[in-house]
């Protein structure tokens, strides 16, 4: 992202990502302009009112009071309120639109791009587009309308007395230059703040996922030290940036006070020699105060808001415009009525420089039970990832029913294959709502039938709220085996012809393991089942077993065939 990324580029990007809402903001701005114009007229009338009161011209003063009141009612109760209603509603819509774009891009990233991103970066980027950012921009747009009025007031002052106009311009210009210096320095500090925020957000996410391991491995002190370091860095950086603003503000206010005093002394002198009357003097003083106040309070005092908005938009734009973040790649062909025959033909694959699969070829027949066996790192899980199209930068072909999976549309590949992982991720919602995620139109009977087939229905019926039982954020109120069986019910409801089981029995007790094995046996009567197996006694009745070592297929066949060969499988059985 360009290092010179500034406020106006941020504003341009904001409306680029929310084109559908731009016209609403324009309507709101029109109301704001009307409000500011009437406010300027009110300011002029109010200065005349004060001058007439001081001159004891009370009849005229009474008329001016009525005019000022009507102007104020119209500008505030109608124009300003209309503006606020429009920008608040539109601001929330823009915020939601941008957040949906970010999350949508996240969901469509390739696995390689996703794995290279910090979880903290993802969270803080979505958070950057929250309604607080839109409140800032709404406020800044409102202040812009006031500033436009101040420019008009400055022209009036120049028309009355160019020397006073020059003085007001000098005060405003010096203050804005100091503000620009402050803003440029703030950018670097904000960039560092985001980095430290990413770091501790990532650590908090990791703590949430690995809380048991942190306790068991006595990592509390280590984790706390890492967190403390990031928080201290964030605190120091944020403090430095804010103190920088305070130091610059001291200089700005000193210049303003001295400048105001010089201009007021000049006006008094003009009144003494009758070059300027009281009404004109009051108008000039009122306009001058408004102009300088606008510079200080409507621009300078919003320095943090401007810096933060610019930094947030830069962050959002960096993610949305990052061409190095690859999207998932799918074909365009729709395939229905898949039977579940799979063929790997001369597949070679490497994650980076390490070759994981080395020219492997094998076939899997539809509606059969198949197992992948081998030591850790032999390539079993990689085969699943390739089948699920998490990676497609391999050499060779993967065919389903004779069709290259690179040609499959996203819908076709997802309707063909389901996966049950060793420790599935379930959502923080009820069991029923979790099941409906994969089949929203499922009936109660279908849900229960899927859970019975997955051998989890009886357990669910023992829960206080049965299918309406809420699963905790980390699913701590159910066991790993129960999570796996709910995930199997997911796969059954999705009704794909191919189901992958990733080491689902390796960490289970004997009873849970038996339940899962029975479920797999039931499913395999109508589905193609592929299991990554570490516990080899669970696959003795499988139709085909593929043995891998260092990315190469060493042997394959049924349990009895492989035992008779007395090769790798035989040795693993007898370890």
Coordinates of C-alpha atoms in Angstrom, one line a residue, residues 82 84 101 124 126 139 142 258 264 315 352 368 374 387 403 431 442 456 458 526 533 557 565:
X82 CA -32.5 15.5 8.7
X84 CA -28.1 13.4 11.3
X101 CA -17.0 -7.4 1.9
X124 CA -9.0 -6.1 13.8
X126 CA -13.3 -6.2 10.4
X139 CA -18.7 14.2 11.9
X142 CA -20.5 17.9 9.0
X258 CA -1.5 36.4 20.5
X264 CA -8.8 43.0 18.6
X315 CA -5.9 -1.2 6.6
X352 CA 6.6 -24.9 -0.5
X368 CA -16.6 -48.9 -0.6
X374 CA 1.1 -44.3 7.2
X387 CA -9.6 -33.8 -2.7
X403 CA -14.2 -35.9 -14.3
X431 CA -27.4 -28.5 18.4
X442 CA -34.5 -30.3 7.2
X456 CA -25.7 -39.4 18.9
X458 CA -29.7 -41.0 22.5
X526 CA -24.5 -46.1 0.4
X533 CA -6.4 -44.4 10.2
X557 CA -5.1 -54.0 -0.9
X565 CA 2.5 -59.6 1.9

